[in-house]
XYZ file of C-alpha atoms in Angstrom:
666
model
C -181.643 -14.612 175.206
C -184.503 -15.584 172.955
C -183.573 -17.447 169.825
C -183.771 -15.482 166.600
C -186.584 -16.701 164.381
C -185.495 -18.348 161.195
C -185.824 -16.158 158.095
C -188.862 -17.010 156.037
C -188.431 -17.171 152.269
C -190.986 -14.882 150.647
C -192.013 -14.438 147.039
C -193.570 -11.292 145.543
C -196.042 -11.206 142.707
C -195.377 -8.920 139.684
C -198.222 -6.640 140.849
C -196.667 -6.413 144.308
C -193.267 -5.567 142.860
C -194.604 -2.709 140.725
C -196.776 -1.457 143.594
C -193.670 -1.107 145.772
C -191.552 0.301 142.915
C -194.158 2.355 141.108
C -191.613 5.047 140.189
C -190.151 2.608 137.640
C -193.368 2.876 135.634
C -193.580 6.676 135.947
C -195.766 6.839 139.077
C -193.387 8.922 141.204
C -195.812 11.276 142.981
C -199.544 12.122 142.834
C -199.071 14.668 140.025
C -196.924 12.353 137.912
C -199.398 9.527 138.616
C -202.214 11.634 137.149
C -200.149 12.447 134.055
C -198.978 8.861 133.515
C -202.497 7.447 133.969
C -203.809 9.774 131.247
C -200.901 8.883 128.979
C -201.288 5.113 129.386
C -205.020 5.177 128.725
C -204.695 7.473 125.689
C -201.965 5.342 124.117
C -204.025 2.197 124.642
C -206.905 3.908 122.850
C -204.731 4.900 119.880
C -203.357 1.365 119.558
C -206.865 -0.109 119.739
C -208.178 2.124 116.938
C -205.145 1.839 114.658
C -205.085 -1.959 114.949
C -208.376 -2.150 113.009
C -207.626 0.728 110.615
C -210.071 3.051 112.389
C -209.365 6.790 112.537
C -208.979 7.350 116.302
C -211.573 9.442 118.127
C -210.471 9.779 121.763
C -212.293 11.593 124.564
C -210.329 12.404 127.731
C -212.192 13.549 130.837
C -210.597 14.438 134.188
C -213.124 15.143 136.939
C -211.947 16.820 140.131
C -213.186 15.215 143.379
C -212.649 16.938 146.726
C -211.842 15.075 149.939
C -215.365 15.700 151.220
C -216.953 14.291 148.078
C -214.545 11.347 148.074
C -215.628 10.515 151.625
C -219.240 10.438 150.449
C -218.296 8.088 147.572
C -216.496 5.818 149.990
C -219.365 5.962 152.478
C -217.324 7.774 155.129
C -218.941 10.488 157.267
C -217.454 13.997 157.079
C -216.677 14.978 160.691
C -215.856 18.385 162.109
C -212.379 18.718 163.570
C -212.095 18.312 167.310
C -208.397 19.075 167.742
C -207.101 21.611 165.191
C -203.502 21.226 166.333
C -203.431 17.661 164.980
C -203.616 18.837 161.355
C -200.939 20.021 158.928
C -202.701 23.300 158.144
C -202.940 24.420 161.789
C -201.696 27.998 162.204
C -200.754 29.589 165.498
C -201.799 33.138 166.373
C -198.246 34.443 165.898
C -197.910 32.744 162.519
C -201.272 34.154 161.419
C -200.271 37.708 162.446
C -196.990 37.433 160.555
C -198.743 36.097 157.473
C -201.366 38.874 157.486
C -198.672 41.541 157.959
C -196.686 40.110 155.044
C -199.743 40.001 152.788
C -200.682 43.592 153.724
C -197.180 44.763 152.916
C -197.236 42.967 149.539
C -200.614 44.518 148.715
C -199.430 48.039 149.593
C -196.318 47.565 147.462
C -198.458 46.376 144.550
C -200.833 49.366 144.804
C -197.895 51.776 145.002
C -196.268 50.250 141.921
C -199.485 50.509 139.911
C -200.099 54.111 140.992
C -196.582 55.124 139.900
C -196.949 53.435 136.511
C -200.459 54.758 136.021
C -201.890 51.319 135.184
C -205.644 50.874 135.192
C -207.718 49.552 138.074
C -208.842 46.407 136.219
C -205.257 45.174 135.974
C -204.728 45.856 139.669
C -207.808 43.777 140.532
C -206.482 40.955 138.377
C -203.192 40.976 140.276
C -205.073 40.960 143.582
C -207.065 37.908 142.482
C -203.844 36.140 141.512
C -202.486 36.784 145.002
C -205.688 35.393 146.523
C -205.421 32.254 144.392
C -201.814 31.720 145.493
C -202.819 32.254 149.119
C -205.666 29.766 148.794
C -203.349 27.241 147.139
C -200.830 27.605 149.971
C -203.590 27.196 152.571
C -204.845 23.990 150.933
C -201.385 22.569 150.313
C -201.922 19.676 152.681
C -205.411 18.835 151.368
C -205.718 15.827 149.089
C -207.562 16.112 145.788
C -208.761 13.109 143.813
C -209.555 12.770 140.135
C -211.692 10.476 138.061
C -209.881 9.903 134.750
C -212.039 8.580 131.910
C -210.784 7.792 128.404
C -213.168 6.631 125.679
C -212.238 5.469 122.192
C -213.685 3.930 119.030
C -211.162 1.096 118.744
C -211.416 -2.657 118.553
C -212.699 -3.062 122.122
C -211.807 -5.922 124.480
C -213.506 -9.326 124.313
C -215.882 -9.714 127.260
C -214.259 -12.796 128.779
C -210.709 -11.385 128.478
C -211.301 -8.044 130.237
C -210.488 -9.209 133.812
C -207.121 -10.723 132.815
C -206.210 -7.915 130.411
C -206.651 -5.277 133.126
C -206.296 -7.149 136.419
C -203.209 -9.280 135.894
C -199.787 -7.601 135.599
C -197.490 -8.750 132.758
C -200.283 -10.349 130.801
C -201.257 -8.857 127.455
C -200.970 -8.964 123.684
C -197.952 -6.701 123.061
C -194.929 -8.788 124.040
C -193.687 -9.771 120.561
C -190.848 -8.151 118.600
C -192.821 -5.183 117.330
C -192.869 -1.390 117.445
C -195.234 -0.468 120.301
C -196.133 2.724 122.104
C -195.910 1.193 125.579
C -192.691 1.390 127.576
C -193.232 -1.455 130.051
C -196.173 -3.461 128.732
C -198.224 -2.439 131.756
C -200.846 -0.326 129.994
C -203.734 0.582 132.269
C -202.721 -1.988 134.898
C -200.441 0.452 136.719
C -203.260 3.010 136.896
C -205.421 0.263 138.393
C -202.738 -0.503 140.997
C -202.417 3.202 141.875
C -206.188 3.471 142.202
C -206.150 0.518 144.584
C -203.349 2.082 146.630
C -204.634 5.683 146.756
C -208.432 5.412 146.823
C -209.326 1.740 147.059
C -211.989 2.238 144.378
C -212.338 -0.238 141.501
C -211.909 0.644 137.850
C -215.002 0.879 135.637
C -214.893 -0.611 132.149
C -217.311 -0.426 129.218
C -216.264 -2.340 126.130
C -217.730 -3.697 122.904
C -216.107 -5.392 119.923
C -217.435 -5.083 116.371
C -219.027 -8.528 116.582
C -220.555 -7.947 120.032
C -224.249 -7.073 120.198
C -223.991 -5.724 123.760
C -221.692 -3.575 125.900
C -219.723 -5.471 128.547
C -219.649 -3.551 131.831
C -217.184 -4.352 134.624
C -216.228 -3.002 138.006
C -212.985 -4.663 139.024
C -209.753 -4.180 140.888
C -206.595 -6.194 141.344
C -205.457 -8.421 144.190
C -201.937 -7.035 144.433
C -200.602 -9.896 146.560
C -201.912 -12.635 144.237
C -201.687 -10.671 140.962
C -205.256 -11.655 140.144
C -208.327 -9.663 139.028
C -211.175 -9.200 141.482
C -214.491 -8.599 139.697
C -217.090 -6.639 141.710
C -219.735 -6.209 138.989
C -220.197 -7.771 135.553
C -223.167 -6.845 133.360
C -224.246 -6.971 129.741
C -225.797 -3.654 128.694
C -227.710 -2.884 125.483
C -225.828 -1.329 122.558
C -228.453 0.228 120.267
C -225.895 2.551 118.608
C -223.661 -0.428 117.695
C -220.723 1.372 119.278
C -217.393 -0.429 119.423
C -214.408 0.543 121.531
C -213.537 0.848 125.197
C -214.208 3.337 127.989
C -212.108 3.100 131.160
C -212.649 5.177 134.305
C -210.169 5.137 137.173
C -210.338 7.248 140.363
C -206.942 8.180 141.767
C -205.102 10.619 143.994
C -203.461 13.313 141.867
C -202.248 16.894 141.617
C -203.707 18.897 138.729
C -202.350 22.187 140.023
C -198.695 21.274 139.404
C -199.135 18.894 136.463
C -201.777 20.794 134.501
C -199.190 22.121 132.044
C -197.670 18.668 131.535
C -201.023 17.009 130.819
C -202.065 19.713 128.339
C -198.634 19.707 126.717
C -198.775 15.935 126.308
C -202.239 16.141 124.739
C -201.087 18.815 122.318
C -197.958 16.925 121.309
C -199.806 13.641 120.800
C -202.128 15.638 118.504
C -199.036 16.840 116.585
C -197.672 13.341 115.964
C -201.133 11.857 115.187
C -202.964 14.483 113.088
C -205.282 11.745 111.810
C -206.798 11.418 115.316
C -209.317 13.668 117.034
C -208.922 14.377 120.746
C -211.544 15.955 122.994
C -210.135 17.025 126.368
C -212.363 18.004 129.302
C -211.260 18.994 132.787
C -214.246 19.292 135.137
C -213.297 21.320 138.200
C -215.530 21.573 141.250
C -215.447 25.325 140.624
C -216.830 25.545 137.074
C -214.739 28.651 136.366
C -211.571 26.535 136.465
C -212.819 23.928 133.977
C -210.988 23.369 130.680
C -212.410 22.154 127.354
C -210.168 21.717 124.315
C -210.693 19.906 121.025
C -207.776 18.889 118.820
C -209.472 18.366 115.472
C -208.493 15.750 112.904
C -206.513 17.235 110.018
C -206.120 14.236 107.712
C -207.505 10.778 107.096
C -204.156 9.332 106.049
C -202.854 6.920 108.690
C -199.378 5.367 108.711
C -199.334 1.617 108.028
C -199.555 -0.512 111.180
C -196.258 -1.940 112.510
C -195.578 -5.603 111.847
C -194.322 -8.252 114.234
C -190.951 -9.689 113.245
C -188.707 -12.542 114.235
C -185.590 -12.076 116.355
C -182.510 -10.833 114.532
C -179.470 -13.006 115.395
C -177.466 -9.977 116.575
C -180.172 -8.981 119.102
C -180.557 -12.226 121.085
C -178.947 -13.070 124.423
C -178.004 -16.491 125.763
C -181.125 -16.936 127.877
C -183.387 -16.035 124.956
C -181.696 -18.652 122.747
C -182.285 -21.258 125.474
C -185.948 -20.316 125.777
C -186.537 -20.339 122.021
C -184.863 -23.752 121.705
C -187.002 -25.153 124.509
C -190.337 -23.810 123.218
C -189.970 -24.038 119.437
C -192.349 -26.205 117.423
C -189.665 -27.053 114.837
C -188.315 -30.576 114.671
C -184.675 -29.964 113.721
C -181.934 -27.399 114.213
C -181.909 -26.167 110.611
C -185.646 -25.401 110.673
C -185.202 -23.787 114.105
C -182.664 -21.269 112.808
C -184.635 -20.621 109.620
C -188.073 -20.152 111.248
C -187.244 -18.564 114.609
C -184.753 -15.930 113.388
C -184.852 -13.295 110.673
C -182.220 -12.942 107.945
C -181.263 -16.652 108.025
C -182.003 -18.806 104.964
C -182.076 -22.613 105.037
C -178.772 -22.782 103.208
C -177.144 -20.294 105.611
C -178.570 -22.200 108.588
C -176.800 -25.326 107.353
C -173.508 -23.444 107.092
C -173.916 -22.134 110.645
C -174.556 -25.648 111.988
C -171.454 -26.966 110.204
C -169.457 -24.115 111.738
C -170.679 -24.975 115.274
C -168.633 -28.232 115.374
C -170.087 -29.167 118.754
C -171.710 -32.493 118.028
C -174.907 -31.048 116.549
C -176.104 -31.488 112.985
C -179.031 -30.238 110.874
C -181.322 -33.000 112.186
C -180.629 -32.377 115.888
C -183.771 -31.457 117.818
C -183.458 -27.951 119.337
C -184.795 -29.144 122.705
C -181.987 -31.701 122.948
C -179.153 -29.151 122.764
C -177.023 -29.073 125.916
C -175.648 -25.920 127.560
C -172.326 -26.068 125.694
C -174.036 -26.394 122.310
C -176.443 -23.521 123.047
C -173.560 -21.361 124.258
C -171.625 -22.113 121.061
C -174.698 -21.323 118.947
C -175.212 -18.013 120.758
C -171.554 -17.143 120.249
C -171.801 -17.913 116.537
C -174.966 -15.834 116.106
C -173.044 -12.791 117.329
C -169.870 -13.482 115.343
C -171.264 -14.472 111.949
C -172.376 -12.001 109.249
C -176.105 -11.479 108.753
C -178.170 -9.236 106.548
C -179.439 -6.232 108.488
C -183.218 -5.804 108.985
C -184.678 -3.438 106.392
C -187.117 -1.538 108.598
C -190.193 -2.389 106.503
C -191.889 -3.630 109.689
C -191.685 -0.183 111.315
C -194.399 2.469 111.228
C -193.019 6.023 111.396
C -195.406 8.967 111.448
C -194.101 10.087 108.045
C -193.181 13.537 106.766
C -196.729 14.250 105.608
C -198.350 13.623 108.994
C -195.578 15.313 110.952
C -195.810 18.449 108.807
C -199.614 18.508 109.064
C -199.541 18.087 112.830
C -197.073 20.930 113.296
C -198.988 23.268 110.994
C -202.281 22.404 112.701
C -201.137 22.954 116.291
C -198.354 25.561 115.976
C -199.084 27.389 112.695
C -195.396 28.261 112.043
C -194.117 30.715 109.445
C -192.191 27.916 107.734
C -191.454 24.243 108.354
C -189.160 21.624 106.827
C -189.346 17.850 107.290
C -187.100 14.878 106.590
C -187.343 11.143 107.196
C -184.125 9.153 107.131
C -183.509 5.641 105.885
C -183.757 2.632 108.172
C -180.637 2.030 110.246
C -179.689 -0.728 112.687
C -178.689 -0.573 116.336
C -177.798 -3.806 118.176
C -179.849 -5.884 115.776
C -182.931 -3.641 115.948
C -183.802 -1.385 113.018
C -184.832 2.218 113.658
C -185.995 5.207 111.609
C -185.534 8.869 112.523
C -187.919 11.524 111.251
C -187.417 15.215 111.958
C -188.990 18.601 111.387
C -187.733 22.121 112.071
C -190.152 25.048 112.216
C -189.621 28.794 112.428
C -192.161 30.961 114.283
C -195.627 29.877 115.323
C -198.013 29.934 118.264
C -196.756 29.453 121.835
C -193.123 29.108 120.740
C -190.464 30.860 122.818
C -187.401 32.496 121.245
C -184.559 30.002 120.995
C -184.597 26.254 120.409
C -187.731 24.399 121.545
C -187.227 20.617 121.419
C -190.107 18.162 120.969
C -189.137 14.507 121.429
C -191.098 11.464 120.300
C -190.332 7.751 120.709
C -192.528 5.247 118.857
C -194.959 8.118 118.203
C -195.454 9.135 121.844
C -194.189 12.400 123.423
C -191.333 12.365 125.932
C -191.686 15.267 128.389
C -189.289 14.485 131.245
C -185.478 14.466 131.641
C -184.999 16.111 128.268
C -181.571 17.546 129.117
C -179.946 14.098 128.945
C -181.677 13.012 125.744
C -179.832 12.463 122.462
C -182.338 14.676 120.624
C -181.936 17.636 122.988
C -178.145 17.401 123.086
C -177.910 17.156 119.322
C -180.238 20.113 118.700
C -178.467 22.342 121.227
C -174.801 21.356 120.853
C -174.174 19.547 117.572
C -175.972 21.747 115.037
C -174.464 24.988 113.686
C -177.719 26.858 113.180
C -175.966 29.943 111.791
C -174.925 27.870 108.755
C -178.616 27.629 107.860
C -179.234 31.373 108.370
C -181.114 30.661 111.635
C -180.448 32.777 114.731
C -180.329 30.360 117.650
C -180.858 33.123 120.194
C -183.710 35.184 118.766
C -185.573 33.031 116.232
C -188.476 30.894 117.441
C -187.175 27.465 116.474
C -189.139 24.249 116.925
C -187.130 21.022 116.600
C -189.281 17.887 116.319
C -187.595 14.477 116.220
C -189.429 11.159 116.148
C -187.611 7.831 116.559
C -189.366 4.522 115.911
C -187.871 1.099 116.571
C -188.654 -2.378 117.843
C -186.432 -1.447 120.802
C -185.977 2.183 121.805
C -182.654 2.554 123.698
C -184.082 4.296 126.758
C -181.901 5.272 129.703
C -182.865 5.551 133.358
C -185.381 3.593 135.400
C -188.357 5.634 134.199
C -187.493 5.341 130.477
C -188.013 9.075 129.985
C -185.035 9.830 127.711
C -183.037 8.154 124.950
C -179.364 7.238 125.174
C -176.787 9.750 123.928
C -173.880 7.289 123.832
C -174.656 5.409 120.614
C -172.892 6.847 117.569
C -175.284 5.396 114.987
C -178.283 6.999 116.696
C -176.486 10.323 117.198
C -175.510 10.452 113.502
C -179.055 9.625 112.381
C -180.627 12.349 114.548
C -178.025 14.927 113.503
C -178.396 14.074 109.804
C -182.203 14.393 109.933
C -182.038 17.826 111.600
C -179.347 19.004 109.169
C -181.471 18.017 106.177
C -184.305 20.128 107.572
C -181.839 22.982 108.047
C -180.768 22.802 104.385
C -184.391 23.051 103.253
C -185.001 26.026 105.530
C -181.829 27.734 104.301
C -183.227 27.780 100.787
C -186.558 29.190 101.984
C -184.899 31.796 104.214
C -182.557 32.815 101.379
C -185.534 33.348 99.107
C -187.286 35.365 101.777
C -184.198 37.514 102.308
C -183.832 38.014 98.560
C -187.476 39.011 98.277
C -187.139 41.475 101.174
C -183.971 42.996 99.750
C -185.526 43.158 96.296
C -188.534 44.971 97.701
C -186.338 47.387 99.657
C -184.058 47.989 96.681
C -187.018 48.669 94.387
C -188.529 50.988 97.000
C -185.300 53.000 97.312
C -184.763 53.262 93.556
C -188.399 54.082 92.832
C -188.286 56.846 95.416
C -185.757 58.815 93.311
C -187.381 58.237 89.902
C -189.521 61.464 89.899
C -186.533 63.683 90.773
C -184.237 61.893 88.322
C -186.825 62.118 85.533
C -187.357 65.845 86.213
C -183.607 66.558 86.185
C -182.963 64.601 83.003
C -185.960 66.206 81.263
C -184.719 69.644 82.242
C -181.300 68.908 80.758
C -182.901 67.591 77.557
C -185.087 70.681 77.270
C -182.049 72.949 77.617
C -180.173 70.968 74.981
C -183.158 71.011 72.602
C -183.513 74.791 72.881
C -179.783 75.442 72.345
C -178.352 75.425 68.778
C -176.427 72.313 67.706
C -172.724 73.128 67.985
C -169.911 70.739 67.203
C -169.568 67.415 65.389
C -170.438 65.299 68.448
C -173.779 67.046 68.987
C -174.712 66.782 65.302
C -173.670 63.083 65.173
C -175.686 62.340 68.348
C -178.837 63.941 66.893
C -178.404 62.059 63.640
C -177.889 58.601 65.243
C -180.080 58.683 68.366
C -182.708 61.345 67.604
C -183.193 62.067 71.334
C -183.875 65.810 71.250
C -186.407 66.096 68.427
C -189.133 64.132 70.363
C -188.573 66.584 73.242
C -188.989 69.513 70.867
C -192.166 68.014 69.369
C -193.563 67.295 72.839
C -193.582 63.512 72.333
C -191.099 62.936 75.196
C -192.216 64.536 78.443
C -191.219 64.135 82.065
C -193.834 61.351 82.616
C -192.372 59.393 79.697
C -188.928 59.448 81.271
C -190.368 58.397 84.648
C -192.159 55.422 83.012
C -188.997 54.315 81.188
C -186.941 54.557 84.394
C -189.536 52.501 86.304
C -189.460 49.733 83.668
C -185.668 49.705 83.722
C -185.529 49.457 87.540
C -187.937 46.518 87.549
C -186.011 44.660 84.850
C -182.603 45.198 86.434
C -184.000 44.405 89.907
C -185.357 41.023 88.749
C -182.003 40.094 87.190
C -180.116 41.082 90.348
C -182.495 39.115 92.571
C -182.005 35.941 90.505
C -178.236 36.363 90.604
C -178.368 36.941 94.395
C -180.376 33.764 94.971
C -177.931 31.740 92.911
C -174.985 33.107 94.893
C -176.583 32.735 98.323
C -177.807 29.181 98.385
C -180.333 28.199 95.761
C -177.507 26.529 93.850
C -176.634 24.622 97.064
C -180.117 23.149 97.434
C -180.757 19.469 96.994
C -181.181 18.642 93.301
C -184.246 16.732 92.145
C -185.050 15.051 88.866
C -188.427 16.087 87.417
C -189.784 14.401 84.304
C -192.514 15.318 81.835
C -193.398 11.959 80.329
C -193.918 11.704 76.550
C -197.488 11.243 75.413
C -196.562 8.193 73.381
C -194.067 6.640 71.020
C -194.237 9.675 68.719
C -192.010 11.760 71.057
C -188.596 11.373 72.617
C -186.152 13.459 74.674
C -183.724 15.666 72.809
C -180.240 16.819 73.730
C -179.529 18.365 77.122
C -179.761 22.153 77.445
C -177.724 23.418 80.385
C -178.281 26.604 82.408
C -177.222 27.847 85.848
C -180.398 26.606 87.530
C -181.460 23.501 85.605
C -180.822 21.021 82.818
C -183.604 20.663 80.251
C -184.350 17.874 77.799
C -186.941 19.059 75.316
C -189.568 16.703 73.894
C -189.311 16.348 70.131
C -190.894 14.142 67.445
C -189.373 10.667 67.314
């Protein structure tokens, strides 16, 4: 027997790990890889523009590349097949006969159906073309299609010398502090670069210029996956006469547009909803020009949310290893300064009290780097047991009600929309803010509840059934209480959560945890507040409809009623006055003499009845609104400020709908 070779200890680079486990970063299959590459590049572009206060202008281009054209790019000859049976799309004679017979039968059935219904020939031809497209798609199922994804922006750009490391070295970047960020893994475009290396072997192309740069830096580079190092193929400095600043990245990858077309377009539309201050130009260039797509999502506002701020660690959010690392790397000279400067919500005085409470041989002058394992463990324990002020959320950057409402109106054009942004709350030491909107009606909205989820202002499109937002909208909200029909109304539920740490679940970070009460309550409260606003609007609409119908029904009978009453009055005027009641009525009311003199005619009665109906109808409508929900609406204080010291507010005047304080001379 031969001796078994000793196991060799191997070490993988970060790039190698993510290349072998690319599904963790959302690169599950060619179609998902195409979608995720677009998403990563777009989000990088938005961050780059917002970081310098620039209104984002992002151009997305996806160019289809066939296998034959890809071979030419790679320098590979396109050979004719010698042995057809070697290939996936080989079809035997029997299989071909069966397929043709099945297609003939389907075509005959289609023609028979159209002839029975009497539909026109143009519609029949359209259906035939759809069948041909499906047949062609099935025939080319095994063929690979490649795509060149290019995203260009007007952001801050990347410094020339930093481009290779920013794009060609995994887990190196500028977004690893405690800060609200769009990215899920901190990989950015690096994962697209790895997928390009794995699927096509072609390098990424980069054009970049900063505001201070007088030229455009051009790179062709890829990544050495084994060493986790950039490999630069070409580096040039190109002229920049237009003084453009920003970045343009092009990556050629294997993808699947056919199955992920809807996802890519849906993502682009939703990112336009949550960032109405950005302009997106989307271009899909198919090899067959008829299948190309060009869409522009125009900018609706110039108001951008404030940029998120980097913050220090909250004591309740740190783990033992993080405390060790902070103690080892801090620039502070003593333990009191360490607690005060490295953590939020700890004052110098409170830091001294914490150190006294440790009772482990450390004092305020102890150097953090000299703490032993027992002292660090005790400090970590105390940080989780002691009381601390909660973070206030001022470092977060939610989209805001204004932008969310504008984005929804711009892209969906609903009949009505309500928005609400909650106060900052805290989850495991990280503050978060929930904003929500609920719309009724609109373009491309199906009947029922349509949920749109956003985390740190990016859309979440996968695994929605397990998400806290979806579960809350579908199971925890009594829509009937807000006069909304969950089955037939077209309801759009938009919820955006921002935080320094989004509590994702699952390896792909595609949905948010549903097992945290504080988050569930915040999402539910935000949606309910939108429901209350919509209830008021719907109640007013219903009152207006009923008022219109009531007026229509009453007005319809006015001519007949006026004619009947006038006929009775004429008969009474022509008859002699008999009895005390008749004489007293004529003396007090004088109703019949105007009829006798011709002053009161049938048209006069009709006019008086119309005025009465309108007056009574307005009073009934106001009473109906008060009974049905206007009185339940959120109350708001509105002030008319005095012009100067000569005026002051008088006593309160109360009514059913408001309380007034009149201005009067001082």
